[in-house]
Tab-separated table of C-alpha atoms in Angstrom:
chain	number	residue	atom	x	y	z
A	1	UNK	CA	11.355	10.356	21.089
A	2	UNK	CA	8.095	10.026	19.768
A	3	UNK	CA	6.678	7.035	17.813
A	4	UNK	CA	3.462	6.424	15.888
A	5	UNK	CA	2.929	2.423	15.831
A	6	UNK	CA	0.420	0.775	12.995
A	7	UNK	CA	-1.137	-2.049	13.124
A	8	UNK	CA	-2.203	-2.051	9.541
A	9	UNK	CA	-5.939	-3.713	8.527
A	10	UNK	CA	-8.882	-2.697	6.420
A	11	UNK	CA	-11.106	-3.015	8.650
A	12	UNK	CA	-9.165	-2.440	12.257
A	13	UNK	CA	-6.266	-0.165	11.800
A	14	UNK	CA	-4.460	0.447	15.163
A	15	UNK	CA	-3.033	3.559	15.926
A	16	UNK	CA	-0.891	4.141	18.989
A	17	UNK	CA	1.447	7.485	20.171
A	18	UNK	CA	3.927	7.075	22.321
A	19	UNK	CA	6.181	9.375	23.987
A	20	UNK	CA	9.890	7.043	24.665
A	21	UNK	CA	11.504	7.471	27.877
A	22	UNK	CA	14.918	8.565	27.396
A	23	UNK	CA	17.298	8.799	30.851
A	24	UNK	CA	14.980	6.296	32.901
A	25	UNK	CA	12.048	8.173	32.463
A	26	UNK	CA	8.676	6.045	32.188
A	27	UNK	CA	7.166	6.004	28.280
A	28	UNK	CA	4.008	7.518	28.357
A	29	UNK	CA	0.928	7.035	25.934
A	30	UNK	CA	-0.078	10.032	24.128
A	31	UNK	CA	-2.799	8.772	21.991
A	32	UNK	CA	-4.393	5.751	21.029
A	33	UNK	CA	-7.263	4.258	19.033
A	34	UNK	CA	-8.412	2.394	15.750
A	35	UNK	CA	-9.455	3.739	12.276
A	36	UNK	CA	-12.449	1.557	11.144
A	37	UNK	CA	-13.854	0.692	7.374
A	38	UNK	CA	-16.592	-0.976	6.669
A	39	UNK	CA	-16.362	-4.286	4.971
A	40	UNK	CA	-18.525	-3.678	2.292
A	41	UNK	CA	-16.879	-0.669	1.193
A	42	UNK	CA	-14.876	-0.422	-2.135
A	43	UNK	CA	-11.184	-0.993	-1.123
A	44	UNK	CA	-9.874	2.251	-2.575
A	45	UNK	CA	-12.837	4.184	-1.074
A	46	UNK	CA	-11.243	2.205	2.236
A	47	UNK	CA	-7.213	2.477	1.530
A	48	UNK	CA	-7.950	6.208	0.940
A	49	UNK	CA	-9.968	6.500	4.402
A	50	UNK	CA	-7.286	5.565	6.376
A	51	UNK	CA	-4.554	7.406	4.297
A	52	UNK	CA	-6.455	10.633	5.533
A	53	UNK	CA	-6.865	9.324	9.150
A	54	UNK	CA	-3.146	8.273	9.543
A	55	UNK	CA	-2.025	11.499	7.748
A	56	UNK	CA	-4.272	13.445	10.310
A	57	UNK	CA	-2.630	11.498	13.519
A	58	UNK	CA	0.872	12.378	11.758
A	59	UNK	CA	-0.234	16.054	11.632
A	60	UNK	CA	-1.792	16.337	14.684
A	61	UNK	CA	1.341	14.288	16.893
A	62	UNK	CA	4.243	15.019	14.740
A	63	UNK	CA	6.057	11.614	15.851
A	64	UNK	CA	10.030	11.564	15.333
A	65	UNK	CA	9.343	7.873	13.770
A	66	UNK	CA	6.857	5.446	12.393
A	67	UNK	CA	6.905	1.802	13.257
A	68	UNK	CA	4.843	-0.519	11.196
A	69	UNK	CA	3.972	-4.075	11.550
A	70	UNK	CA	6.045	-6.535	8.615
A	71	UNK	CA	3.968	-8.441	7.236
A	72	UNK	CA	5.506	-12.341	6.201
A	73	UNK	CA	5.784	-15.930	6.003
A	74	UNK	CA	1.636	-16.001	6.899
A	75	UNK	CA	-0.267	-18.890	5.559
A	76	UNK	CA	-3.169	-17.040	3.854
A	77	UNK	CA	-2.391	-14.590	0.705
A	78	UNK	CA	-6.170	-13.325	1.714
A	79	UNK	CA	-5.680	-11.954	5.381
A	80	UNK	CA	-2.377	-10.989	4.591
A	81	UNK	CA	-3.597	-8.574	1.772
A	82	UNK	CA	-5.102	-5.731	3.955
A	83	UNK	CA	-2.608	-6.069	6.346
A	84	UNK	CA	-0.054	-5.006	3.577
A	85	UNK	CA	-2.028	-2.564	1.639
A	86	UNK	CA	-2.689	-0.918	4.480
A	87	UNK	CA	0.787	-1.097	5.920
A	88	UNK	CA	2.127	0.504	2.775
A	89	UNK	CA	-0.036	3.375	2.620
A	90	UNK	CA	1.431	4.026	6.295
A	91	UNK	CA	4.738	3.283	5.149
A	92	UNK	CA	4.492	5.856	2.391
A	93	UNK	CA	2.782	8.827	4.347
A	94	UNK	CA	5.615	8.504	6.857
A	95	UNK	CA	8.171	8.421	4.135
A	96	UNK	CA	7.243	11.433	2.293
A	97	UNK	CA	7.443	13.385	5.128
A	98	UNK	CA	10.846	12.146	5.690
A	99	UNK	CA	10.280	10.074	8.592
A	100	UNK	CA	12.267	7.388	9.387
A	101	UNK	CA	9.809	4.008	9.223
A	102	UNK	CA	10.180	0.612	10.712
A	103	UNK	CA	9.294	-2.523	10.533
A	104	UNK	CA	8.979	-5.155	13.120
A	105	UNK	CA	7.695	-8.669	13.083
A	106	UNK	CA	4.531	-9.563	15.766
A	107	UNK	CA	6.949	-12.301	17.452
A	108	UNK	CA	9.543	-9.468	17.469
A	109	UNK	CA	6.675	-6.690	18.758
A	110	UNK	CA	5.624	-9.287	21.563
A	111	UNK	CA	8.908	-10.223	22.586
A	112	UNK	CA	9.676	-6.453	23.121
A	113	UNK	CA	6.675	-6.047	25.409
A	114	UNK	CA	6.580	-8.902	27.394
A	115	UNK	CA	9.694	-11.033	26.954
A	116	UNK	CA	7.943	-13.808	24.848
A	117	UNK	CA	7.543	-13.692	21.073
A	118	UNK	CA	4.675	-16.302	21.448
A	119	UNK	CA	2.728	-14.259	23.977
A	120	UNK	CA	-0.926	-14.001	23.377
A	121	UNK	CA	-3.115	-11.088	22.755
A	122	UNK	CA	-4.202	-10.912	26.567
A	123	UNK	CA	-0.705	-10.577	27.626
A	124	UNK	CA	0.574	-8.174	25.079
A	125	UNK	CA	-2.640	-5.861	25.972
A	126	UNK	CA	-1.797	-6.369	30.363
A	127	UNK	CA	1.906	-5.927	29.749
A	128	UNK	CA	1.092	-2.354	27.646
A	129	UNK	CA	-1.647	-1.158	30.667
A	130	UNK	CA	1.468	-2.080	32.871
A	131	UNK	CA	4.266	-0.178	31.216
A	132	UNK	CA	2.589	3.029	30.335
A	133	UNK	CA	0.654	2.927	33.824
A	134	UNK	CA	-2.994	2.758	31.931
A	135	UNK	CA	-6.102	2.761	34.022
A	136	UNK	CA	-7.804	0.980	31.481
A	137	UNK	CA	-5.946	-2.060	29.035
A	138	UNK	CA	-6.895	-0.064	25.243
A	139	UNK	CA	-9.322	-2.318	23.795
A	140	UNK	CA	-9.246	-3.530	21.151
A	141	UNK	CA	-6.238	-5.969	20.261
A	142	UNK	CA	-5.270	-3.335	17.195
A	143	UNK	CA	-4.838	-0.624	19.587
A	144	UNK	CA	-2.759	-2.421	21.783
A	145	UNK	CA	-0.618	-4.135	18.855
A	146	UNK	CA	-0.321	-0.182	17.870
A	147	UNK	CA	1.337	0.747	21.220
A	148	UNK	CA	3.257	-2.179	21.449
A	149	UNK	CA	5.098	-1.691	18.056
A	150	UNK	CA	5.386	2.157	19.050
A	151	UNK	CA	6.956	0.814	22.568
A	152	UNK	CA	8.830	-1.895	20.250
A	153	UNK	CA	10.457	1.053	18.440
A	154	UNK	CA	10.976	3.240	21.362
A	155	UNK	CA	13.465	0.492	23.004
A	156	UNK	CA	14.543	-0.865	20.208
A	157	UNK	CA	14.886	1.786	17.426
A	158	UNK	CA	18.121	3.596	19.162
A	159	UNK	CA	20.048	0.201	19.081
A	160	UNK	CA	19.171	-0.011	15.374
A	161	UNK	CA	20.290	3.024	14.087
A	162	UNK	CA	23.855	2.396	16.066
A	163	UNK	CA	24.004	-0.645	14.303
A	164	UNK	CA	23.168	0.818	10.761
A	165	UNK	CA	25.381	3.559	11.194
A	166	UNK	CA	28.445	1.112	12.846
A	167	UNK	CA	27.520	-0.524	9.073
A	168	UNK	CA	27.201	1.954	6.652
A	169	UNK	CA	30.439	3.396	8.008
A	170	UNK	CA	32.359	-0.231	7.792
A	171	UNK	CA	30.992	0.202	4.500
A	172	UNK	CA	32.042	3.130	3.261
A	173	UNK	CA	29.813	6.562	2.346
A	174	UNK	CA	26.413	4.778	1.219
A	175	UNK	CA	22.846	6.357	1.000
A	176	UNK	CA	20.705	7.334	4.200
A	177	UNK	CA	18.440	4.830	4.843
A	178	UNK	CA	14.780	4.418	6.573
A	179	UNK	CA	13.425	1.188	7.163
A	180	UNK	CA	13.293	-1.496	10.042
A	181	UNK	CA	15.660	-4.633	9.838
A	182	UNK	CA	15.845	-6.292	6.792
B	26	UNK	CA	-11.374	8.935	-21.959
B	27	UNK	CA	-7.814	9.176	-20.638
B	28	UNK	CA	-6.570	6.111	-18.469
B	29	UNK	CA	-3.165	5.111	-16.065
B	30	UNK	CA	-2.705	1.836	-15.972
B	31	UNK	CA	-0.482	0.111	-13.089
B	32	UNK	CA	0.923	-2.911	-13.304
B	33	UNK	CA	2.086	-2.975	-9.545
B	34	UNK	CA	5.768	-4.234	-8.327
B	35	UNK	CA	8.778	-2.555	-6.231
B	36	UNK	CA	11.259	-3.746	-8.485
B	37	UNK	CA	9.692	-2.956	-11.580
B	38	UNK	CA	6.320	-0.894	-12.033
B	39	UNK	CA	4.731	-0.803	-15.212
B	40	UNK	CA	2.616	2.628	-16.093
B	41	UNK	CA	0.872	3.477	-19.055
B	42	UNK	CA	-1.509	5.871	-20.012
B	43	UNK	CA	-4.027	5.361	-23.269
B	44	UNK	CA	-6.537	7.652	-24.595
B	45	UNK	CA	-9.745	5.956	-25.204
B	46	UNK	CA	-11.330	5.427	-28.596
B	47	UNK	CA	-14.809	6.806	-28.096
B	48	UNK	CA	-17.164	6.535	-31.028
B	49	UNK	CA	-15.331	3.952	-33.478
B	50	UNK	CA	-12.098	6.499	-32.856
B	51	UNK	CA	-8.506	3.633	-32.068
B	52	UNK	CA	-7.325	4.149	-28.344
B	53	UNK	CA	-4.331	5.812	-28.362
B	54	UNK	CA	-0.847	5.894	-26.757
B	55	UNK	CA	-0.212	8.652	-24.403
B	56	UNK	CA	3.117	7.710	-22.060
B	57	UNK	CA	4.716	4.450	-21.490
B	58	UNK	CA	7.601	3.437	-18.723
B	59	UNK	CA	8.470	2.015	-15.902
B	60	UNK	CA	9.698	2.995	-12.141
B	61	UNK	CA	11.990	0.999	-10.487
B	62	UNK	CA	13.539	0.658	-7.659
B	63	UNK	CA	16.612	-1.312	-6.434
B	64	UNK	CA	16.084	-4.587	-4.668
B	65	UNK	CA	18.786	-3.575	-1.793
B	66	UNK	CA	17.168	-0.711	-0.700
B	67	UNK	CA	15.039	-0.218	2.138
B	68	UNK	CA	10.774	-1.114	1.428
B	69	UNK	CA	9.876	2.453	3.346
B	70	UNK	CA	12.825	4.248	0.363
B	71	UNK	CA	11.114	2.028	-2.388
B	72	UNK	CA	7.498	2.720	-1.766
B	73	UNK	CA	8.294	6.313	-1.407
B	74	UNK	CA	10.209	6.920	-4.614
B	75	UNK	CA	7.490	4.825	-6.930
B	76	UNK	CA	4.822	6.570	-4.856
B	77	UNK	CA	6.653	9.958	-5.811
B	78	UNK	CA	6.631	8.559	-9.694
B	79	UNK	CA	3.034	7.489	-9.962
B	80	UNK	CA	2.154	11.373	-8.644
B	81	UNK	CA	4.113	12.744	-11.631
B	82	UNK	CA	2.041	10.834	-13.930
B	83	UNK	CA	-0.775	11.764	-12.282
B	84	UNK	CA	0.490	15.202	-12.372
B	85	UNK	CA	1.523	15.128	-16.150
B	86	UNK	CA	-1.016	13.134	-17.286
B	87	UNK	CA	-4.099	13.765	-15.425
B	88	UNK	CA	-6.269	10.941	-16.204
B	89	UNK	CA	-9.889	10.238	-15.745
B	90	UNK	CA	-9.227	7.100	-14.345
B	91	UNK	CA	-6.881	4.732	-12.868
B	92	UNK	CA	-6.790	0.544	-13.490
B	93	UNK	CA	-4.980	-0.833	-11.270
B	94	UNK	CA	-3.912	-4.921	-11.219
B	95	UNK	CA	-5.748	-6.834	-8.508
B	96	UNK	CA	-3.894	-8.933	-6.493
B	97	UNK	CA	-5.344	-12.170	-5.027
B	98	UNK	CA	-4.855	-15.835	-4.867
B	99	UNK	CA	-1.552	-16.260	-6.024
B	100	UNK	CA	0.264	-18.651	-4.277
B	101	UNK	CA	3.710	-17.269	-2.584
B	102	UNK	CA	3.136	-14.954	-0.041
B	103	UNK	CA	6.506	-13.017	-1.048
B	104	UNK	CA	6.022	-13.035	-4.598
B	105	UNK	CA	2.390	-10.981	-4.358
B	106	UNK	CA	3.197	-8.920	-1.108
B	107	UNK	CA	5.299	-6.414	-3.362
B	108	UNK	CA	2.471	-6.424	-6.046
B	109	UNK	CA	0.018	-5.387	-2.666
B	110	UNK	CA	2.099	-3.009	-1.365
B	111	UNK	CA	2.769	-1.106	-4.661
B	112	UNK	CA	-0.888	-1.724	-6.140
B	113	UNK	CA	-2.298	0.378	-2.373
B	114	UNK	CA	-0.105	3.340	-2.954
B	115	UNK	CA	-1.010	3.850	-6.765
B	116	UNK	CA	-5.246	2.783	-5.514
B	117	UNK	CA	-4.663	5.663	-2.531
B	118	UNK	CA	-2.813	8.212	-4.494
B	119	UNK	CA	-5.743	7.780	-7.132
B	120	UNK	CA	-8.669	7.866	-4.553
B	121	UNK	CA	-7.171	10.875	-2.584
B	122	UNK	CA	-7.842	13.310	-6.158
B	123	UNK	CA	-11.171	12.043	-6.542
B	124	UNK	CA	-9.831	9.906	-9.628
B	125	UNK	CA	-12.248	6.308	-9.882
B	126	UNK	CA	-9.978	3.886	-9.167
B	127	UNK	CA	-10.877	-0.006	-10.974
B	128	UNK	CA	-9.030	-3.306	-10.277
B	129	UNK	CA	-8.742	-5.805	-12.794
B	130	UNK	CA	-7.306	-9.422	-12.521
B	131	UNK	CA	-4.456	-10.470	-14.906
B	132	UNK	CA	-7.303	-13.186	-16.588
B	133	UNK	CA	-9.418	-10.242	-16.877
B	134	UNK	CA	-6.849	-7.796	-18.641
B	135	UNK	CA	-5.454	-10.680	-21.020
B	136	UNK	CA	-9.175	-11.696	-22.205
B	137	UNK	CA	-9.917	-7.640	-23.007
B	138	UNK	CA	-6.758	-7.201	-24.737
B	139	UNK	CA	-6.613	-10.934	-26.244
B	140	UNK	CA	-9.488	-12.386	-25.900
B	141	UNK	CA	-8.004	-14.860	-23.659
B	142	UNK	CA	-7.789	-14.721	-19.920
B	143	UNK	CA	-4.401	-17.570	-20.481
B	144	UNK	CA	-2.842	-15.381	-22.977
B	145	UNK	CA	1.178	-14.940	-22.308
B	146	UNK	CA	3.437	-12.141	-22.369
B	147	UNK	CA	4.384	-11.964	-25.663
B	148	UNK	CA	0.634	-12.125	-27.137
B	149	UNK	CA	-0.583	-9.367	-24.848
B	150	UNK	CA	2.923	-7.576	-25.915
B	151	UNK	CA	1.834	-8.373	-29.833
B	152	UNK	CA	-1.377	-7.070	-29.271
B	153	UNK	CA	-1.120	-4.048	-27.422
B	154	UNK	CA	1.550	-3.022	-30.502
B	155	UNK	CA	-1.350	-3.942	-33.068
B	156	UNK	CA	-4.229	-2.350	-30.694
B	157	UNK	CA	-2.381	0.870	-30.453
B	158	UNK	CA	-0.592	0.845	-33.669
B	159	UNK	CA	3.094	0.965	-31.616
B	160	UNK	CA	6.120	0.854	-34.395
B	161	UNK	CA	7.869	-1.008	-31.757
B	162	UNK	CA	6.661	-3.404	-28.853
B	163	UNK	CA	6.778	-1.809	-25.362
B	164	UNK	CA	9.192	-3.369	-23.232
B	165	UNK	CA	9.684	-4.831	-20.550
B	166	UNK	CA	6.359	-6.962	-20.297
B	167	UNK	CA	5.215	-4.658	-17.441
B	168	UNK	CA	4.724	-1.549	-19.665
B	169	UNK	CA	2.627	-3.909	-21.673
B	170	UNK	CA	0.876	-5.140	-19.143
B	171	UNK	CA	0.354	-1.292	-18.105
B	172	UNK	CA	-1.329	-0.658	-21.299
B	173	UNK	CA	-3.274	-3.336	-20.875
B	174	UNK	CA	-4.536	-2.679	-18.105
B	175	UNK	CA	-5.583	0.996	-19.401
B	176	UNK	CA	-7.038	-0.497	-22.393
B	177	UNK	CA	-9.010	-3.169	-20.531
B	178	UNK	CA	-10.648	-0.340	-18.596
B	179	UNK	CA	-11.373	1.986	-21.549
B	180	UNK	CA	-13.105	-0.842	-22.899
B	181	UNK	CA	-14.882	-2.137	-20.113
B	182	UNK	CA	-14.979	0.599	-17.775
B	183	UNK	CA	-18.245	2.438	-18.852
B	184	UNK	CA	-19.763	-0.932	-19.056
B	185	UNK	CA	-18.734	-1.947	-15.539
B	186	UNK	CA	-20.231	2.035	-14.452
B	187	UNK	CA	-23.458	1.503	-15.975
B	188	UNK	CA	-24.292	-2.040	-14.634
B	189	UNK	CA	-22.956	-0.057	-11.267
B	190	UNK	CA	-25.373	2.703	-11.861
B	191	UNK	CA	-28.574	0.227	-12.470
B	192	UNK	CA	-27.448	-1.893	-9.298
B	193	UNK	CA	-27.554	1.362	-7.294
B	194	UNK	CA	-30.815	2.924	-8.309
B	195	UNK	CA	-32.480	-0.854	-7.723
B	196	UNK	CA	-30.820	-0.847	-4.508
B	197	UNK	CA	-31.880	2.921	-3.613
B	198	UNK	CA	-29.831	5.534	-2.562
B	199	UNK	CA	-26.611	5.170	-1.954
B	200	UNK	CA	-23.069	6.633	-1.234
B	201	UNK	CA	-20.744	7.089	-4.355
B	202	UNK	CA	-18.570	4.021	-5.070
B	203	UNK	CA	-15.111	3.943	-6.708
B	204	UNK	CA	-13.742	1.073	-7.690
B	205	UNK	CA	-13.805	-2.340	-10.334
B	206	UNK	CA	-16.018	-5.091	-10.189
B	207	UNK	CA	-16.325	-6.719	-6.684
């Protein structure tokens, strides 16, 4: 299984490939890095920026699934704005190509990676270098917060879809569904 | 001058499209509606099927421009992340044809349209029916607000291009800018 993980933000989007490790096998990174904007840029000159660069990492690693950060509950309506522009636009290139997309919480992305949901960025970014054996921790914080949500999904996203298919069928026929927990 | 206006939100979407009264000619209504989505559905479903709506507008319609509502300061996180997520799609979908893409606050729209940025629903629905010469009201308040929107930037869009253009050629060169005012 391959995953693309966002970490959505005008300025710093992360972008992290993963390939999961089915059977025991060890996930291994397939690509990772950040799409930039500049700040003084108009924000639809940025949103459509990094449309085209996360449309060009979907065509170039064909992922099986997309997970995106989910955005809540934060204090500030202005550093959460970006964060969810951006994370839509993601959230919409994956859809239309009929990828499945989800959505994970940070505390839900750290506790994942390194068994705490309050870890910091230091040990998010050590505990990704650890599990997918990297020479060299990916700098910076987005592009490890991009292969932690893509490991996130890789462990988690398997148990999810047993559980949303254990409840669509208690539920009788119902509409295939993307999407992360709700 | 032929407008979209958005009026952002996954449960209900407002879009309208005006054609703008150039020389002393009355704007004019092109296409009103609204795209919605249900609340129970998955964000990744939503944002893909109003995403897939605001392209057949764009397809239909193909306007010169699109006015999108700008989204800040509000104060519940939950209430405007919606409004974000929806108002990035239509901005990217815009930018990607090349379309100028301006954001307008709801104080800004309501003063064009009313002459007050504290107007309510039902004056901005009363005078987009008189400004546009509508037998009946458009309903519900976000297909007014839609029109509004468009309005608002045929009004003040080649006002907001010019001072753009003057700011630029003080400045000296510089790249191309979509966008409303900053």
């Amino acid at each position: 299984m391959r995953v693309l993980g966002v970490d959505p933000g005008l300025t710093r989007c992360g972008l992290g490939v993963v390939d999961g490790g089915g059977a025991g096998r060890r996930a291994a990174l397939v690509e990772v890095g950040v799409a930039r904007t500049p700040a003084d840029e108009d924000v639809a000159i940025r949103l459509r920026d990094i449309s085209v660069e996360i449309d060009s990492w979907l065509d170039r690693h064909r992922p099986d699934a997309v997970a995106v950060e989910r955005v809540f509950s934060q204090a500030n309506v202005r550093t959460v704005m970006g964060t969810a522009q951006v994370g839509a636009v993601a959230i919409v290139l994956a859809a239309r190509r009929g990828l499945p997309v989800a959505l994970y919480t940070p505390s839900e992305v750290k506790a994942a990676v390194t068994g705490s949901g309050r870890a910091d960025k230091a040990q998010v970014t050590f505990m990704i270098s650890r599990l997918l054996d990297l020479a060299t921790p990916p700098r910076p914080a987005d592009a490890a917060d991009a292969l932690a949500l893509a490991l996130c999904h890789v462990w988690r996203g398997p148990a999810l879809a047993r559980v949303r298919a254990a409840a669509a069928s208690a539920a009788g026929p119902a509409a295939p569904r993307a999407g992360g927990p709700s």
